[in-house]
mmCIF file of C-alpha atoms in Angstrom:
data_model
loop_
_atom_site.group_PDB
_atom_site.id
_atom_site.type_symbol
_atom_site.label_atom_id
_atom_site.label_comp_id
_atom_site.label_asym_id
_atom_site.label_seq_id
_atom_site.Cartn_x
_atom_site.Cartn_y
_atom_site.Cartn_z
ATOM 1 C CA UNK A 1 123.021 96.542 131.638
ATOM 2 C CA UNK A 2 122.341 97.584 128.454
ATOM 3 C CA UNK A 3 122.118 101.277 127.046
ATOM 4 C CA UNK A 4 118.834 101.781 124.977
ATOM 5 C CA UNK A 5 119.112 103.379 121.517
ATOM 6 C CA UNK A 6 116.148 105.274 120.289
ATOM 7 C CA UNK A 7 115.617 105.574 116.525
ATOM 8 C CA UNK A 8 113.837 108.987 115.622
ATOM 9 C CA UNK A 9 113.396 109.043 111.861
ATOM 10 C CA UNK A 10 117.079 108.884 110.513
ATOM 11 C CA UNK A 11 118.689 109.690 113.507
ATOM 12 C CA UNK A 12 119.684 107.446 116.473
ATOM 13 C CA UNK A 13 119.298 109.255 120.219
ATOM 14 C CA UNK A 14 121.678 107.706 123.129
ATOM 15 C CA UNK A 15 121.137 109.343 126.599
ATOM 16 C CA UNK A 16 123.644 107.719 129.139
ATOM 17 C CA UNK A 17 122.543 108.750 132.226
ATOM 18 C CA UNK A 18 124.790 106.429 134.682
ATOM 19 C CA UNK A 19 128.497 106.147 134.910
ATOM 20 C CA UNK A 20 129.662 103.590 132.265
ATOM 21 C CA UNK A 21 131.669 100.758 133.446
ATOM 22 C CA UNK A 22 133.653 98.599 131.043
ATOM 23 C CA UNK A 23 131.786 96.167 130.070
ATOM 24 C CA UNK A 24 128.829 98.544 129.369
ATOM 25 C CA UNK A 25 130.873 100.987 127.283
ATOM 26 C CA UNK A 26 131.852 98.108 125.109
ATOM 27 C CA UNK A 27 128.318 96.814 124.672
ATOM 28 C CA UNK A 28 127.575 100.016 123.959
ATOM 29 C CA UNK A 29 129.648 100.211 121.212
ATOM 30 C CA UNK A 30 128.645 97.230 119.674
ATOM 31 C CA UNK A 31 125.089 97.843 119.854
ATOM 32 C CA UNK A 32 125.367 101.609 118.066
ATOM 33 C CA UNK A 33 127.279 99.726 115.451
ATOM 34 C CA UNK A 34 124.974 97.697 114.799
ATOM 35 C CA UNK A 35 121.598 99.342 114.804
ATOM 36 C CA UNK A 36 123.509 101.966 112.607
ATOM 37 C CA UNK A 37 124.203 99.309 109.826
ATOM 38 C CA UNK A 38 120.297 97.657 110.499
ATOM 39 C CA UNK A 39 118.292 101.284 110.745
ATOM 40 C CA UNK A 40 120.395 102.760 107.946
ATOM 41 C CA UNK A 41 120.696 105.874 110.063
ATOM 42 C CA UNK A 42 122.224 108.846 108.921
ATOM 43 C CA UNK A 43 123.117 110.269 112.653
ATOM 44 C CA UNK A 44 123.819 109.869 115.971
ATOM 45 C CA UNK A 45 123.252 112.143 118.496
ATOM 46 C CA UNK A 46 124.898 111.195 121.937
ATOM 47 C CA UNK A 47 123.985 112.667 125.239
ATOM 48 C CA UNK A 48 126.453 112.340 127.832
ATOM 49 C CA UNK A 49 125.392 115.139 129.905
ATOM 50 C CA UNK A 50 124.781 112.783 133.007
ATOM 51 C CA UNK A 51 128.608 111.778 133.244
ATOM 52 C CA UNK A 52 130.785 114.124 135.081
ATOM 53 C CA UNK A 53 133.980 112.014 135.318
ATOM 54 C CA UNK A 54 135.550 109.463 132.857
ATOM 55 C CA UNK A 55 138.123 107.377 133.041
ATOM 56 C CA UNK A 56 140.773 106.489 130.032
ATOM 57 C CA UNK A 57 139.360 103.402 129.530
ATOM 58 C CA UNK A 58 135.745 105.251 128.756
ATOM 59 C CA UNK A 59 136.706 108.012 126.963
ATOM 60 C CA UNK A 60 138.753 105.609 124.788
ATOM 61 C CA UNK A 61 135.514 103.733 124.234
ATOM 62 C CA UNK A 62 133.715 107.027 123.448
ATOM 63 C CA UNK A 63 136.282 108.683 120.823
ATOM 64 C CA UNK A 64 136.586 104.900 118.911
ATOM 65 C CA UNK A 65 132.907 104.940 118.507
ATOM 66 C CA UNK A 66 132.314 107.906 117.077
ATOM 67 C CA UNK A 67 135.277 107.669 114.751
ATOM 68 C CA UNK A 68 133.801 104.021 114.133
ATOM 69 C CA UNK A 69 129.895 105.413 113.044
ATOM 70 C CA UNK A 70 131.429 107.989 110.793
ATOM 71 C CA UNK A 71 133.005 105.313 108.817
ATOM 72 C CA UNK A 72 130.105 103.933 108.799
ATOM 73 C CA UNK A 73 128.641 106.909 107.417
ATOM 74 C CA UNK A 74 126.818 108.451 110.272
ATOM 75 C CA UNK A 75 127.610 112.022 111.484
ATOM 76 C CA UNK A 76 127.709 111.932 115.459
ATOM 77 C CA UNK A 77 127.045 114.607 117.760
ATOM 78 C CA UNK A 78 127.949 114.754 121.278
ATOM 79 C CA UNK A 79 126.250 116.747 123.683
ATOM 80 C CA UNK A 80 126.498 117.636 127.287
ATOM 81 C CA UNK A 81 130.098 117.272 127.745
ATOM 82 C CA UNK A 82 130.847 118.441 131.043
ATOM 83 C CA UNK A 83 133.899 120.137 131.939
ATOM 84 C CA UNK A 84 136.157 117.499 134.073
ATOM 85 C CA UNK A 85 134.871 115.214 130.516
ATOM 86 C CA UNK A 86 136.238 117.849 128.169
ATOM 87 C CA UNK A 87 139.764 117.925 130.551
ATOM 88 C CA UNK A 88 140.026 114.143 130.314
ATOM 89 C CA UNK A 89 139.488 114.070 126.632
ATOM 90 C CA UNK A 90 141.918 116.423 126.027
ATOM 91 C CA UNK A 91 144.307 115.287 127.999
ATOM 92 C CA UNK A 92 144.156 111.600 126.787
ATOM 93 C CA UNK A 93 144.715 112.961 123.137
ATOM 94 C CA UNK A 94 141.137 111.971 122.034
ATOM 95 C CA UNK A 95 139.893 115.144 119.916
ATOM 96 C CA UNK A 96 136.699 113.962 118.190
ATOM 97 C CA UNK A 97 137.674 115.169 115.014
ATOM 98 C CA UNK A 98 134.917 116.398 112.926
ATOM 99 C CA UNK A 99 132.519 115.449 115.514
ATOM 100 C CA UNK A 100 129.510 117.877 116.313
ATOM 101 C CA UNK A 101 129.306 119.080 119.733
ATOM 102 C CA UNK A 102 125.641 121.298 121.562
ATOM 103 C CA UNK A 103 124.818 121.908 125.090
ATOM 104 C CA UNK A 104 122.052 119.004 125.119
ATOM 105 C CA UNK A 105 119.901 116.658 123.639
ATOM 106 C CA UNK A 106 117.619 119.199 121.542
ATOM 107 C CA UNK A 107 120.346 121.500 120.367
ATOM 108 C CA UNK A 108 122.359 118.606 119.498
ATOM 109 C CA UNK A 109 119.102 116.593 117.420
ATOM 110 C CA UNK A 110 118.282 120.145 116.028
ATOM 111 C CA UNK A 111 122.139 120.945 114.827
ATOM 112 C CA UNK A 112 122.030 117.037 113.453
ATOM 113 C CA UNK A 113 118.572 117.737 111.328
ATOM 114 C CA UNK A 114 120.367 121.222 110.113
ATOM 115 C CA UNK A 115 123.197 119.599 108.784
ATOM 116 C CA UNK A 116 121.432 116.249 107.135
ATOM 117 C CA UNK A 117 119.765 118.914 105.445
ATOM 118 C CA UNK A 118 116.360 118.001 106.803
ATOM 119 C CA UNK B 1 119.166 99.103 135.934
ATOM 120 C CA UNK B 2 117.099 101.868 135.254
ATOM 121 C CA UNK B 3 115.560 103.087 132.333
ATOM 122 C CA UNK B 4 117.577 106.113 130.789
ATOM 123 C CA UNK B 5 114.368 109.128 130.520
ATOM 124 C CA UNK B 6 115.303 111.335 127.465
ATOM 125 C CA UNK B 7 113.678 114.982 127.585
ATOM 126 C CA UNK B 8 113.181 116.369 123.702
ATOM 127 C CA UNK B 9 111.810 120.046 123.726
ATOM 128 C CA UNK B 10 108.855 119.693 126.216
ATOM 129 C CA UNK B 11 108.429 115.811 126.194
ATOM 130 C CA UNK B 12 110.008 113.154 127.547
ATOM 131 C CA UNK B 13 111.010 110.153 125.723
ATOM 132 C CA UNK B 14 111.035 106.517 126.645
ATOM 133 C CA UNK B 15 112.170 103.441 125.083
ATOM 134 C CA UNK B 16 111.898 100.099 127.010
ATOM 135 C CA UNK B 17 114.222 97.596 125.194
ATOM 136 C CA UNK B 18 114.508 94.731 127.680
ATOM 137 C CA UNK B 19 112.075 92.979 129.473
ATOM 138 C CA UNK B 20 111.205 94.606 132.466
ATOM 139 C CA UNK B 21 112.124 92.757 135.989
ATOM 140 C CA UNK B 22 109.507 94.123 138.831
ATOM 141 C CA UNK B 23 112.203 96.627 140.478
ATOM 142 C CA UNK B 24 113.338 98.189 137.320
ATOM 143 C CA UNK B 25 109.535 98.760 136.748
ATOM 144 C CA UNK B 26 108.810 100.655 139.703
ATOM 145 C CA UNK B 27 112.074 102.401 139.558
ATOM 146 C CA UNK B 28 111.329 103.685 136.213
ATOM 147 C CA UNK B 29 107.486 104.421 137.631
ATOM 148 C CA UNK B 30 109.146 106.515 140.324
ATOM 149 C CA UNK B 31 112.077 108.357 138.068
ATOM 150 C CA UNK B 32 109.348 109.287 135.175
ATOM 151 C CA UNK B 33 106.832 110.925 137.878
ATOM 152 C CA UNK B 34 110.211 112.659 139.129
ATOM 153 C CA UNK B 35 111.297 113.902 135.763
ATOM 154 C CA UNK B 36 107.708 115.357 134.812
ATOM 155 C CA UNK B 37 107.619 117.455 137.792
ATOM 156 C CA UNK B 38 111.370 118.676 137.690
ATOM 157 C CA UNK B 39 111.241 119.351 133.715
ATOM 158 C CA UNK B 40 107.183 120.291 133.732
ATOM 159 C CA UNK B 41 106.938 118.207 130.136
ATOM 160 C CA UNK B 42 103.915 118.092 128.598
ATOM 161 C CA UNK B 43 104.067 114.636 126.919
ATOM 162 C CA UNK B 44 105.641 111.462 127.245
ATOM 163 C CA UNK B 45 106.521 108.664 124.732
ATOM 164 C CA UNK B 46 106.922 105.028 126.088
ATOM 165 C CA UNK B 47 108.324 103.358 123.116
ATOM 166 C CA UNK B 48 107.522 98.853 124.476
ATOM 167 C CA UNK B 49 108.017 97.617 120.478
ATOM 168 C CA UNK B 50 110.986 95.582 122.652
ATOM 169 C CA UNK B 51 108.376 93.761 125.190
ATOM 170 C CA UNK B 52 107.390 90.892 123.549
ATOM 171 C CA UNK B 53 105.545 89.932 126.587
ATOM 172 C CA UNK B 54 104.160 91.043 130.247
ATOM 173 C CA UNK B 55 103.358 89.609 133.049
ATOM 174 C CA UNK B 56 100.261 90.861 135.018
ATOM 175 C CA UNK B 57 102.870 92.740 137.741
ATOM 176 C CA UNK B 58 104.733 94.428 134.594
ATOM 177 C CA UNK B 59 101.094 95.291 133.097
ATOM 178 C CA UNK B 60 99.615 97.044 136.167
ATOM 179 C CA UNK B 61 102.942 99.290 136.667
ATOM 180 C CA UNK B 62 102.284 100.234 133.266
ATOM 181 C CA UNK B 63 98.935 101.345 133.345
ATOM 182 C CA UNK B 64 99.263 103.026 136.500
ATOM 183 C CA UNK B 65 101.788 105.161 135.186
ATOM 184 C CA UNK B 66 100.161 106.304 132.979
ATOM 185 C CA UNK B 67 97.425 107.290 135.151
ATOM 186 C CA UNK B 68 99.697 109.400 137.047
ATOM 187 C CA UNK B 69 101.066 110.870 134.718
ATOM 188 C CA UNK B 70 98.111 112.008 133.086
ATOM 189 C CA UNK B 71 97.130 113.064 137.149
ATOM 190 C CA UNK B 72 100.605 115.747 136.428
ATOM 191 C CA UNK B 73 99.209 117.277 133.789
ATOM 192 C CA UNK B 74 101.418 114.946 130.667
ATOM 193 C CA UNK B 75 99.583 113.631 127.781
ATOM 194 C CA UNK B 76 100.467 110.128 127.581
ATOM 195 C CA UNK B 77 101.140 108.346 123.826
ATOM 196 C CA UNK B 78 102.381 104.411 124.131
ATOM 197 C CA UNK B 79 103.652 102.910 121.465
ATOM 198 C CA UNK B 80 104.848 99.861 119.721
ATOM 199 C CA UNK B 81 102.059 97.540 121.329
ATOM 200 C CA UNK B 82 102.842 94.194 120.636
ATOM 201 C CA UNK B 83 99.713 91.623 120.025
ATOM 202 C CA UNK B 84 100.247 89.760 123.071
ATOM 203 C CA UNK B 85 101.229 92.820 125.227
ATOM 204 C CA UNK B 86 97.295 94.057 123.848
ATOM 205 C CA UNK B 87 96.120 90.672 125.073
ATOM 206 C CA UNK B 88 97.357 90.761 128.551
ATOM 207 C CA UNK B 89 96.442 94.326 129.025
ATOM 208 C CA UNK B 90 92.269 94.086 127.808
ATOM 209 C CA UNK B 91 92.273 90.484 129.535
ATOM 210 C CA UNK B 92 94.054 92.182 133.100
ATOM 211 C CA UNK B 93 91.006 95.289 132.212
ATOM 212 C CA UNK B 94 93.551 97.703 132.028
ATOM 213 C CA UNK B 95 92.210 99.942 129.537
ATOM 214 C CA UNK B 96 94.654 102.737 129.182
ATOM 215 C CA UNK B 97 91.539 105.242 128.636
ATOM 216 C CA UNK B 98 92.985 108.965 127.648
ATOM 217 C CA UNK B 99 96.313 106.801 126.330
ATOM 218 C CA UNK B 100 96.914 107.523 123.096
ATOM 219 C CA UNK B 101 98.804 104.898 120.932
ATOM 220 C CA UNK B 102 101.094 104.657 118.227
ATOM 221 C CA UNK B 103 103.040 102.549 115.787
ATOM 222 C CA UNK B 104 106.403 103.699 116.281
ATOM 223 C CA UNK B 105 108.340 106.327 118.622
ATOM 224 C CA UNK B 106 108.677 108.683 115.878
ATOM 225 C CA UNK B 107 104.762 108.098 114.736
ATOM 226 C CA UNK B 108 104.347 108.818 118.666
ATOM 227 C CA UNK B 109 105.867 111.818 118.743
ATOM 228 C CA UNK B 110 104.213 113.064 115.873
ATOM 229 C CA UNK B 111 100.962 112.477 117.098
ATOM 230 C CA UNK B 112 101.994 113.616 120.634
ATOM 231 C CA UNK B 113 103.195 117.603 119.061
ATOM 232 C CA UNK B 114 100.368 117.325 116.749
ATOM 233 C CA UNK B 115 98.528 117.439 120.054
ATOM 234 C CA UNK B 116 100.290 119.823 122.166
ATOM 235 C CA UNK B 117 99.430 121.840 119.182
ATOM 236 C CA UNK B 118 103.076 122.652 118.100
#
């Protein structure tokens, strides 16, 4: 399985709506890395609203993407972090550093659009 | 696998990206229906640029969920046609009357809150 990545002008929408497993987070990643470098995109926004528990493997995944699209230029948002996500972040060290956080989906494309100046 | 359902202000966004098997086809039929009534959206985007391809199974799932849809009360905008997806579709007579269509998901949306009169 395969997460679908939507391109919406110059942003890239993810909505993961089932609990990762491995081999899906690292797809994942792969796939975001690449459609950033082939759609030029200028952000990500990242829904994870549907996930209510992670494990250290996942939320290792998550906090190397994001650090990995803004070297690549994009800003990322994350939305929809529920709280037993925020704990396990936290706890694992992973503090998305100058990554945008909203409640969900619109807030977070909205916040995105504000701050690419759109 | 089912097809992640994204919900953007009062429309709900789609993007198929891999072929469609017959169960992940009716799944997503069922989950969309489901996610109009429990967010009352107003539109829906079904991005198929991906789909290359459809059998006649594939092509009736897809029309007729569209004609539910449009049954709740959600405009309907399909886009990304391919020319042989177009073939199959006007050969099988499904004529996707009241669908609108569009290049692109964001040309889609466009049209679709162009519509909704937003």
């Amino acid at each position: 399985m395969r997460i679908p990545i939507l391109k919406l002008r110059d942003c890239l929408l993810v909505s993961i709506q089932w609990e990762l497993d491995d081999q899906t987070a690292l797809s994942f990643q792969e796939d975001l890395l690449q459609k950033i470098h082939m759609t030029n995109a200028r952000g990500v926004v990242i829904d994870i609203t549907a996930i209510d528990f992670i494990d250290s493997f996942i939320a290792k995944v998550l906090g190397d993407v994001m650090e990995m699209s803004k070297l690549m230029g994009a800003k990322v948002v994350i939305t929809g972090i529920q709280p037993a996500v925020a704990i396990t972040l936290i706890e694992l060290g992973i503090r998305l550093e100058g990554v945008m956080t909203a409640l969900d989906l619109e807030n977070g494309l909205d916040k995105l659009e504000q701050e690419l100046g759109d």
